[in-house]
CSV table of C-alpha atoms and ligand atoms in Angstrom, one decimal:
chain,number,residue,atom,x,y,z
A,295,MET,CA,0.1,-0.1,0.1
A,296,SER,CA,0.9,3.7,-0.9
A,297,TYR,CA,0.4,5.0,2.3
A,298,ASP,CA,1.4,4.2,6.2
A,299,THR,CA,-0.5,0.9,7.3
A,300,ALA,CA,0.0,1.9,10.8
A,301,LEU,CA,-2.4,5.2,10.6
A,302,PRO,CA,-4.9,3.6,8.4
A,303,SER,CA,-7.8,5.9,8.8
A,304,ILE,CA,-8.8,9.0,8.8
A,305,THR,CA,-10.0,7.9,12.8
A,306,ASP,CA,-6.3,6.6,13.0
A,307,LEU,CA,-5.4,9.8,12.4
A,308,LYS,CA,-7.7,12.2,14.6
A,309,VAL,CA,-6.2,10.0,17.2
A,310,ARG,CA,-3.0,10.9,16.4
A,311,ALA,CA,-3.5,14.7,15.7
A,312,LYS,CA,-5.2,15.0,19.0
A,313,ARG,CA,-2.2,13.9,20.9
A,314,ARG,CA,-0.1,16.3,18.6
A,315,MET,CA,-2.2,19.5,18.2
A,316,PRO,CA,-2.2,22.3,20.9
A,317,SER,CA,-6.3,21.9,22.0
A,318,PHE,CA,-7.5,25.0,20.7
A,319,ALA,CA,-6.1,23.6,17.0
A,320,PHE,CA,-7.9,20.6,17.3
A,321,ASP,CA,-10.9,21.9,18.7
A,322,TYR,CA,-10.7,24.4,16.0
A,323,VAL,CA,-10.9,22.1,13.4
A,324,ASP,CA,-12.8,19.0,15.6
A,325,GLY,CA,-15.3,20.9,16.7
A,326,GLY,CA,-19.2,21.8,15.4
A,327,ILE,CA,-22.4,24.2,16.9
A,328,ASP,CA,-24.3,24.0,20.2
A,329,ASP,CA,-24.7,20.3,21.0
A,330,GLU,CA,-22.2,19.8,17.8
A,331,ALA,CA,-24.8,17.7,17.3
A,332,GLY,CA,-25.1,18.2,13.1
A,333,LYS,CA,-21.4,17.3,13.0
A,334,ILE,CA,-22.8,13.9,14.8
A,335,ARG,CA,-25.7,13.2,12.8
A,336,ASN,CA,-23.7,14.4,9.4
A,337,ARG,CA,-21.7,11.0,10.0
A,338,ALA,CA,-24.7,8.9,11.0
A,339,ASP,CA,-26.0,9.8,8.2
A,340,TRP,CA,-23.7,8.2,5.9
A,341,HIS,CA,-23.5,4.9,7.9
A,342,ASP,CA,-27.3,4.6,6.8
A,343,VAL,CA,-26.7,4.5,2.7
A,344,LEU,CA,-26.4,0.7,2.2
A,345,LEU,CA,-25.3,-0.3,-0.9
A,346,THR,CA,-26.0,-4.1,-3.0
A,347,PRO,CA,-23.0,-6.0,-4.0
A,348,ARG,CA,-22.7,-7.9,-7.5
A,349,TYR,CA,-20.8,-10.9,-8.1
A,350,LEU,CA,-20.2,-13.3,-11.1
A,351,ARG,CA,-18.3,-9.9,-12.9
A,352,ASP,CA,-14.6,-8.5,-12.8
A,353,ALA,CA,-14.2,-5.4,-11.2
A,354,SER,CA,-10.5,-5.5,-10.0
A,355,ASP,CA,-9.4,-2.7,-12.6
A,356,ALA,CA,-12.1,-0.3,-11.2
A,357,ASP,CA,-11.7,3.0,-13.1
A,358,LEU,CA,-12.1,5.9,-10.5
A,359,GLN,CA,-11.4,9.2,-12.3
A,360,THR,CA,-14.4,11.6,-12.5
A,361,THR,CA,-14.9,14.5,-14.9
A,362,LEU,CA,-16.2,17.5,-14.0
A,363,PHE,CA,-16.8,20.9,-15.8
A,364,GLY,CA,-15.0,19.4,-18.9
A,365,LYS,CA,-11.8,18.5,-16.6
A,366,THR,CA,-11.1,14.5,-15.8
A,367,TYR,CA,-9.5,14.4,-12.2
A,368,ALA,CA,-7.9,10.9,-11.5
A,369,MET,CA,-10.3,10.0,-8.6
A,370,PRO,CA,-13.9,12.0,-7.0
A,371,PHE,CA,-12.0,13.6,-3.8
A,372,GLY,CA,-10.9,16.8,-3.3
A,373,VAL,CA,-9.5,19.4,-0.3
A,374,PRO,CA,-12.2,21.8,0.2
A,375,PRO,CA,-11.7,24.8,1.6
A,376,VAL,CA,-10.8,25.5,5.1
A,377,GLY,CA,-9.1,28.9,6.7
A,378,LEU,CA,-6.4,29.5,8.9
A,379,GLY,CA,-5.4,26.4,7.6
A,380,ASN,CA,-1.7,26.9,8.4
A,381,MET,CA,-2.8,27.9,12.2
A,382,MET,CA,-3.4,24.1,12.3
A,383,TRP,CA,-0.2,22.8,11.3
A,384,PRO,CA,2.2,25.3,9.8
A,385,GLY,CA,2.7,24.8,6.0
A,386,ALA,CA,-0.2,23.0,5.4
A,387,GLU,CA,-2.0,24.7,2.4
A,388,LEU,CA,1.1,24.2,0.0
A,389,ALA,CA,1.4,21.1,0.7
A,390,LEU,CA,-2.1,20.4,0.3
A,391,ALA,CA,-2.0,22.2,-2.7
A,392,LYS,CA,1.2,20.3,-3.9
A,393,ALA,CA,0.1,16.9,-2.6
A,394,ALA,CA,-3.8,17.5,-5.2
A,395,GLN,CA,-1.4,18.8,-7.8
A,396,ALA,CA,0.5,15.3,-7.7
A,397,ALA,CA,-2.3,13.3,-7.8
A,398,ASN,CA,-4.4,14.9,-9.6
A,399,ILE,CA,-7.3,16.1,-7.5
A,400,PRO,CA,-9.0,19.4,-6.8
A,401,TYR,CA,-7.3,21.9,-4.3
A,402,ILE,CA,-9.9,24.6,-3.0
A,403,LEU,CA,-8.2,27.3,-1.7
A,404,SER,CA,-9.6,29.5,1.0
A,405,THR,CA,-10.7,33.4,1.1
A,406,LEU,CA,-9.3,32.9,4.7
A,407,SER,CA,-6.5,31.1,4.2
A,408,THR,CA,-2.5,32.1,5.1
A,409,THR,CA,-1.3,31.5,2.4
A,410,ASP,CA,-0.9,33.6,-1.1
A,411,LEU,CA,-3.1,33.1,-3.3
A,412,ASP,CA,-1.0,33.1,-6.7
A,413,GLU,CA,1.5,30.9,-4.7
A,414,ILE,CA,-0.9,28.3,-4.1
A,415,ALA,CA,-2.5,29.3,-8.2
A,416,LYS,CA,1.7,27.6,-8.7
A,417,ALA,CA,1.7,24.8,-6.6
A,418,ALA,CA,-1.6,23.7,-8.2
A,419,LYS,CA,-1.3,24.9,-11.9
A,420,ASP,CA,-4.2,21.9,-13.0
A,421,VAL,CA,-6.2,21.8,-9.9
A,422,CYS,CA,-6.3,24.6,-8.4
A,423,TRP,CA,-10.1,26.2,-7.0
A,424,PHE,CA,-10.8,29.4,-5.2
A,425,GLN,CA,-13.8,30.2,-2.5
A,426,MET,CA,-14.8,33.0,-1.8
A,427,TYR,CA,-16.5,34.4,0.5
A,428,VAL,CA,-18.3,37.6,-1.1
A,429,PRO,CA,-16.6,41.0,-0.3
A,430,ASN,CA,-19.4,43.3,0.7
A,431,ASP,CA,-17.4,46.0,-1.5
A,432,VAL,CA,-18.5,45.7,-4.6
A,433,GLU,CA,-14.9,47.2,-5.8
A,434,VAL,CA,-13.0,45.0,-3.6
A,435,MET,CA,-15.0,41.9,-5.0
A,436,LYS,CA,-13.9,42.9,-8.6
A,437,ASP,CA,-9.8,43.3,-7.9
A,438,LEU,CA,-10.2,39.8,-5.7
A,439,LEU,CA,-11.8,38.5,-8.7
A,440,SER,CA,-9.3,39.8,-11.0
A,441,ARG,CA,-6.3,38.4,-9.1
A,442,VAL,CA,-8.0,34.9,-9.1
A,443,THR,CA,-8.8,35.8,-13.0
A,444,ALA,CA,-5.4,35.8,-12.8
A,445,ALA,CA,-3.7,34.0,-11.3
A,446,GLY,CA,-5.3,30.8,-13.2
A,447,TYR,CA,-8.2,29.5,-10.7
A,448,HIS,CA,-10.5,27.3,-12.6
A,449,THR,CA,-13.7,27.0,-11.0
A,450,LEU,CA,-14.9,29.3,-8.3
A,451,VAL,CA,-16.8,28.4,-5.4
A,452,VAL,CA,-18.8,30.5,-3.3
A,453,THR,CA,-19.8,30.0,0.0
A,454,LEU,CA,-23.6,31.3,1.3
A,455,ASP,CA,-23.6,29.4,4.7
A,456,ILE,CA,-22.3,31.9,6.7
A,457,PRO,CA,-24.4,34.6,6.9
A,458,VAL,CA,-23.4,35.5,10.8
A,459,GLY,CA,-20.2,34.8,12.3
A,460,ALA,CA,-20.3,31.1,14.2
A,461,LYS,CA,-20.9,31.1,18.7
A,462,ARG,CA,-18.3,28.0,18.4
A,463,ASN,CA,-18.2,27.7,22.5
A,464,ARG,CA,-14.7,25.5,22.1
A,465,GLU,CA,-13.5,28.2,19.9
A,466,LEU,CA,-14.4,30.7,22.8
A,467,LYS,CA,-13.9,28.6,25.9
A,468,ASN,CA,-10.5,28.6,24.2
A,469,GLY,CA,-9.7,31.6,24.1
A,470,LEU,CA,-8.8,31.6,20.0
A,471,LYS,CA,-9.3,35.3,18.5
A,472,LEU,CA,-8.2,37.3,15.7
A,473,PRO,CA,-5.7,37.9,15.3
A,474,PHE,CA,-4.6,34.9,16.3
A,475,SER,CA,-2.2,36.1,18.8
A,476,MET,CA,0.1,33.8,21.9
A,477,THR,CA,-1.9,34.5,25.0
A,478,PRO,CA,-0.5,32.7,27.7
A,479,ASP,CA,-3.1,29.8,27.7
A,480,ILE,CA,-2.1,29.2,24.2
A,481,ILE,CA,1.6,29.5,25.2
A,482,TRP,CA,0.8,26.3,27.9
A,483,GLN,CA,-0.4,24.6,24.5
A,484,ALA,CA,2.3,25.2,22.3
A,485,ALA,CA,4.8,24.5,24.6
A,486,THR,CA,2.8,21.3,25.6
A,487,HIS,CA,3.3,20.5,21.3
A,488,PRO,CA,6.5,21.1,20.6
A,489,VAL,CA,6.6,19.5,17.1
A,490,TRP,CA,4.1,22.2,16.2
A,491,ALA,CA,5.2,24.8,18.5
A,492,LEU,CA,9.0,24.5,16.4
A,493,ASN,CA,7.0,24.5,13.0
A,494,THR,CA,5.3,27.3,13.8
A,495,LEU,CA,7.9,29.6,15.1
A,496,LYS,CA,9.8,28.3,12.0
A,497,ALA,CA,6.7,30.1,10.0
A,498,GLY,CA,5.7,33.0,11.8
A,499,ARG,CA,2.4,33.7,12.4
A,500,PRO,CA,-0.6,32.2,10.1
A,501,ASP,CA,-2.3,35.9,8.5
A,502,PHE,CA,-4.6,36.8,6.1
A,503,VAL,CA,-3.2,37.3,3.7
A,504,ASN,CA,-4.8,37.4,0.7
A,505,VAL,CA,-7.8,40.1,2.3
A,506,LEU,CA,-5.1,42.5,4.7
A,507,ARG,CA,-4.4,44.5,1.5
A,508,TYR,CA,-9.0,45.8,1.9
A,509,LYS,CA,-8.1,46.8,5.5
A,510,THR,CA,-8.6,50.3,5.0
A,511,THR,CA,-8.9,51.9,8.7
A,512,PRO,CA,-5.5,51.2,10.5
A,513,ASP,CA,-7.1,51.3,14.0
A,514,GLN,CA,-9.9,48.7,12.6
A,515,GLY,CA,-8.7,45.8,14.5
A,516,LEU,CA,-7.9,42.1,12.4
A,517,ALA,CA,-11.2,40.3,13.9
A,518,ASP,CA,-14.0,43.5,13.2
A,519,PHE,CA,-12.4,43.8,9.7
A,520,ILE,CA,-12.6,40.5,9.1
A,521,THR,CA,-16.1,40.8,10.3
A,522,SER,CA,-17.4,43.7,8.6
A,523,PHE,CA,-15.0,42.6,5.1
A,524,ALA,CA,-17.6,39.9,3.8
A,525,MET,CA,-21.7,40.1,3.1
A,526,LYS,CA,-23.4,38.7,5.2
A,527,GLY,CA,-26.3,37.4,3.1
A,528,VAL,CA,-25.8,36.5,0.1
A,529,THR,CA,-28.1,38.2,-2.1
A,530,LYS,CA,-28.8,36.6,-5.7
A,531,GLU,CA,-28.4,39.7,-7.3
A,532,ARG,CA,-25.0,39.8,-5.6
A,533,ILE,CA,-24.4,36.3,-7.4
A,534,GLU,CA,-26.5,37.8,-11.0
A,535,MET,CA,-23.5,40.3,-11.0
A,536,ILE,CA,-20.8,37.5,-9.8
A,537,ARG,CA,-22.0,35.2,-12.8
A,538,GLN,CA,-21.6,37.9,-15.7
A,539,LEU,CA,-18.0,38.7,-14.4
A,540,TRP,CA,-17.1,35.0,-13.7
A,541,SER,CA,-16.6,33.3,-17.1
A,542,GLY,CA,-15.2,30.1,-15.4
A,543,PRO,CA,-17.7,26.8,-13.7
A,544,LEU,CA,-19.5,28.4,-10.9
A,545,MET,CA,-20.4,26.6,-7.5
A,546,LEU,CA,-22.5,27.8,-5.0
A,547,LYS,CA,-21.4,25.6,-1.3
A,548,GLY,CA,-23.7,25.2,1.3
A,549,VAL,CA,-26.9,24.6,-1.2
A,550,GLN,CA,-29.4,22.5,1.0
A,551,TYR,CA,-32.7,24.3,-0.1
A,552,GLU,CA,-35.1,23.4,-3.2
A,553,GLN,CA,-35.7,27.4,-4.2
A,554,ASP,CA,-31.8,28.3,-3.7
A,555,MET,CA,-31.1,25.0,-6.2
A,556,LYS,CA,-33.5,26.4,-8.5
A,557,THR,CA,-32.4,30.1,-8.1
A,558,ALA,CA,-28.8,29.2,-8.7
A,559,GLN,CA,-30.1,27.3,-12.0
A,560,GLU,CA,-31.8,30.3,-13.0
A,561,ILE,CA,-28.9,32.4,-12.7
A,562,GLY,CA,-26.2,29.7,-14.4
A,563,VAL,CA,-24.3,28.5,-12.1
A,564,ASP,CA,-23.1,25.2,-13.1
A,565,GLY,CA,-22.7,23.7,-9.8
A,566,VAL,CA,-23.1,23.5,-6.5
A,567,ILE,CA,-21.2,21.7,-3.0
A,568,ILE,CA,-24.6,20.1,-0.9
A,569,SER,CA,-23.2,21.1,2.6
A,570,ASN,CA,-24.0,22.1,5.6
A,571,HIS,CA,-20.2,23.2,7.0
A,572,GLY,CA,-19.0,20.0,8.1
A,573,GLY,CA,-22.0,20.9,10.9
A,574,ARG,CA,-20.3,23.9,13.0
A,575,GLN,CA,-23.0,27.0,11.4
A,576,LEU,CA,-26.9,24.9,12.0
A,577,ASP,CA,-27.1,22.5,14.4
A,578,ALA,CA,-30.6,22.2,12.9
A,579,ALA,CA,-29.4,21.4,10.0
A,580,PRO,CA,-30.0,18.5,7.7
A,581,SER,CA,-27.6,16.4,7.0
A,582,SER,CA,-25.2,16.6,4.3
A,583,MET,CA,-26.7,13.1,3.0
A,584,GLN,CA,-30.2,14.0,3.6
A,585,SER,CA,-30.2,17.1,1.1
A,586,LEU,CA,-27.6,15.4,-1.4
A,587,LYS,CA,-31.1,12.9,-1.6
A,588,ALA,CA,-33.8,15.5,-1.7
A,589,LEU,CA,-31.6,17.7,-4.0
A,590,ASN,CA,-29.9,15.1,-6.4
A,591,HIS,CA,-32.1,15.1,-8.9
A,592,TYR,CA,-30.8,18.5,-10.1
A,593,SER,CA,-28.1,17.0,-11.7
A,594,GLU,CA,-31.2,15.7,-15.2
A,595,GLN,CA,-31.1,19.6,-15.4
A,596,GLY,CA,-27.0,19.9,-16.1
A,597,MET,CA,-26.6,21.1,-12.5
A,598,THR,CA,-23.1,19.1,-11.3
A,599,ILE,CA,-23.4,18.2,-7.8
A,600,THR,CA,-20.7,17.6,-5.1
A,601,VAL,CA,-20.9,17.1,-1.4
A,602,ASP,CA,-19.2,17.3,1.8
A,603,SER,CA,-19.3,17.5,5.8
A,604,GLY,CA,-18.9,13.9,7.4
A,605,ILE,CA,-17.5,12.3,4.4
A,606,ARG,CA,-15.0,10.3,6.1
A,607,THR,CA,-13.6,7.3,4.2
A,608,GLY,CA,-13.7,5.9,0.3
A,609,LEU,CA,-17.0,3.8,1.4
A,610,ASP,CA,-18.7,7.5,2.0
A,611,VAL,CA,-17.2,8.7,-1.7
A,612,VAL,CA,-18.3,6.1,-3.6
A,613,ARG,CA,-22.2,6.1,-1.6
A,614,SER,CA,-22.2,9.8,-2.2
A,615,LYS,CA,-22.4,9.0,-6.0
A,616,ALA,CA,-24.9,6.7,-5.4
A,617,LEU,CA,-27.1,9.2,-4.8
A,618,GLY,CA,-25.7,11.6,-7.4
A,619,ALA,CA,-22.5,13.0,-5.9
A,620,GLN,CA,-19.6,13.4,-9.0
A,621,MET,CA,-17.6,14.4,-6.1
A,622,ALA,CA,-16.6,14.3,-2.2
A,623,PHE,CA,-14.4,16.8,0.0
A,624,SER,CA,-13.7,16.6,3.5
A,625,GLY,CA,-12.0,19.3,5.4
A,626,ARG,CA,-11.7,17.5,8.9
A,627,SER,CA,-9.6,14.8,7.3
A,628,PHE,CA,-7.8,16.3,5.6
A,629,PHE,CA,-6.5,18.7,8.8
A,630,TRP,CA,-6.5,14.6,10.6
A,631,GLY,CA,-3.9,14.5,8.6
A,632,MET,CA,-1.6,16.9,8.9
A,633,GLY,CA,-1.7,16.5,12.5
A,634,ALA,CA,-0.9,13.4,12.6
A,635,MET,CA,2.1,13.3,10.2
A,636,GLY,CA,3.1,17.4,9.7
A,637,THR,CA,2.7,17.7,5.4
A,638,ALA,CA,3.7,14.3,4.8
A,639,GLY,CA,-0.4,13.9,6.3
A,640,ALA,CA,-1.7,14.9,2.9
A,641,ASN,CA,-0.5,12.3,0.5
A,642,GLN,CA,-2.3,9.7,3.7
A,643,VAL,CA,-5.2,10.9,3.5
A,644,ILE,CA,-5.1,11.0,-0.4
A,645,GLU,CA,-3.8,7.2,-0.2
A,646,ILE,CA,-6.6,6.0,2.6
A,647,TYR,CA,-9.3,7.2,0.6
A,648,ARG,CA,-7.7,6.8,-3.5
A,649,ASP,CA,-7.2,2.9,-1.5
A,650,GLU,CA,-10.7,2.8,-0.3
A,651,ILE,CA,-12.4,4.2,-3.3
A,652,ARG,CA,-11.0,1.3,-5.4
A,653,ARG,CA,-11.6,-1.2,-3.1
A,654,THR,CA,-15.2,-0.6,-2.5
A,655,LEU,CA,-16.1,-0.5,-6.1
A,656,GLN,CA,-14.2,-4.3,-6.7
A,657,GLN,CA,-16.1,-5.6,-3.6
A,658,LEU,CA,-19.6,-3.6,-5.7
A,659,GLY,CA,-18.5,-4.9,-8.6
A,660,CYS,CA,-18.6,-2.1,-10.2
A,661,GLU,CA,-16.2,-1.4,-13.2
A,662,SER,CA,-16.1,2.4,-13.0
A,663,PHE,CA,-16.9,4.7,-10.4
A,664,ALA,CA,-18.7,6.6,-13.2
A,665,GLN,CA,-21.2,4.1,-13.8
A,666,LEU,CA,-21.8,4.1,-10.0
A,667,ASP,CA,-25.8,4.9,-9.8
A,668,ASP,CA,-29.0,4.9,-7.5
A,669,SER,CA,-29.8,0.9,-9.0
A,670,TRP,CA,-26.6,0.0,-6.3
A,671,LEU,CA,-28.5,1.3,-3.6
A,672,ALA,CA,-29.9,-1.3,-1.2
A,673,GLU,CA,-33.6,0.0,-1.1
B,8,FMN,C1,-11.2,24.3,10.5
B,8,FMN,C2,-12.4,24.3,9.5
B,8,FMN,C3,-12.3,25.9,8.6
B,8,FMN,C4,-13.2,25.7,7.3
B,8,FMN,N1,-13.3,27.2,7.1
B,8,FMN,C5,-14.3,27.0,5.2
B,8,FMN,C6,-13.8,28.2,4.7
B,8,FMN,O1,-13.0,29.1,5.0
B,8,FMN,N2,-14.2,28.5,3.5
B,8,FMN,C7,-15.6,27.3,3.5
B,8,FMN,O2,-16.1,27.6,2.3
B,8,FMN,N3,-15.7,26.2,3.8
B,8,FMN,C8,-14.7,26.1,5.5
B,8,FMN,N4,-14.7,25.4,5.6
B,8,FMN,C9,-16.2,24.2,5.6
B,8,FMN,C10,-15.3,23.0,4.8
B,8,FMN,O3,-14.9,23.6,3.7
B,8,FMN,C11,-16.6,21.7,4.4
B,8,FMN,O4,-17.6,22.0,4.6
B,8,FMN,C12,-16.3,20.9,5.9
B,8,FMN,O5,-14.8,21.1,6.6
B,8,FMN,C13,-16.9,19.7,5.5
B,8,FMN,O6,-17.1,18.9,6.6
B,8,FMN,P1,-16.2,17.6,6.3
B,8,FMN,O7,-14.6,18.4,7.7
B,8,FMN,O8,-17.1,17.0,8.3
B,8,FMN,O9,-15.9,17.1,5.9
B,8,FMN,C14,-14.6,24.8,7.1
B,8,FMN,C15,-14.1,24.2,7.9
B,8,FMN,C16,-13.4,24.0,8.8
B,8,FMN,C17,-13.4,22.0,9.7
């Protein structure tokens, strides 16, 4: 196997990451909102998707490729946007971008990333997508879009599901604040996690390098700037404007509501990431599996459907395809990989998923990911 079999699953990576990451960083990745019931439901609902295997056939050469917007990726699994990536593990964003490029899978850079967007586009030139938190100021938005276009990003992903900053209790209790700073508590946590601390010292303090240039009021605090930077409720009119400005594939992230899907289609949006932000925004939101089931019929009308939230195994990726998703993503999987193994964790996560997706297709008797449809669902 092309990965370290001492840590053969995402769950194993999470256990090790918990030991190696300071708890404020671990909690930032792991945490949901309120009682964290939505996060648990995301996971549990994937378990409920049952598939019937077919034998009397040979699927040993199962083909994992998937094609989105005319581009074929080596497998149907990618890296979703994760803000403050380098705080969780120094160098994480660049390492993930390089690993995604080498593996030919999508890498989605967050607006709130801590690595320059040009540097990421160079490292992941064939696979880079950009996630936009829509700036309030139209001129700022136009400037950001022109930088993203000039850098060579292929696909634009607009996140809808943060109309209000989340109150995440673990983050509050850990004193995680912007700008990220070494409070006595965080210094203590860092001191007890020396690998993370040494790497962070070497890399320097993570900052929102892609948006700081838009901070025009010198005495405005970073937290206030970030809060005021993005539109609270992204409107239909704004998506129409973005559609006019962006000629490449345009996706909306966080869609769960039928009417939002219809509106997206009317505007000429090309695809969606069905997601509830990993259970980090609304504890009562339906699981991503439930929403995928409810909205998958839009693929018949040409909408490219992808999904995230609660995906932890290659089996989950295959399950999501049986429910109509061309591609699945998982934020926490990649950051458990980083926490457990440092930058080598990027490859570990990719290879675990590759192995699990392939084995699942072979076990099911399905010759290619593209072929897998709802006829495999056991119902
Ligand atoms: C620590 C963390 C930071 C995130 N930051 C962003 C972000 O900047 N932009 C965004 O659209 N989604 C963000 N997300 C959501 C992810 O893109 C993705 O929807 C989520 O991780 C999927 O759930 P999973 O972690 O259970 O796989 C973040 C998720 C986590 C865990």
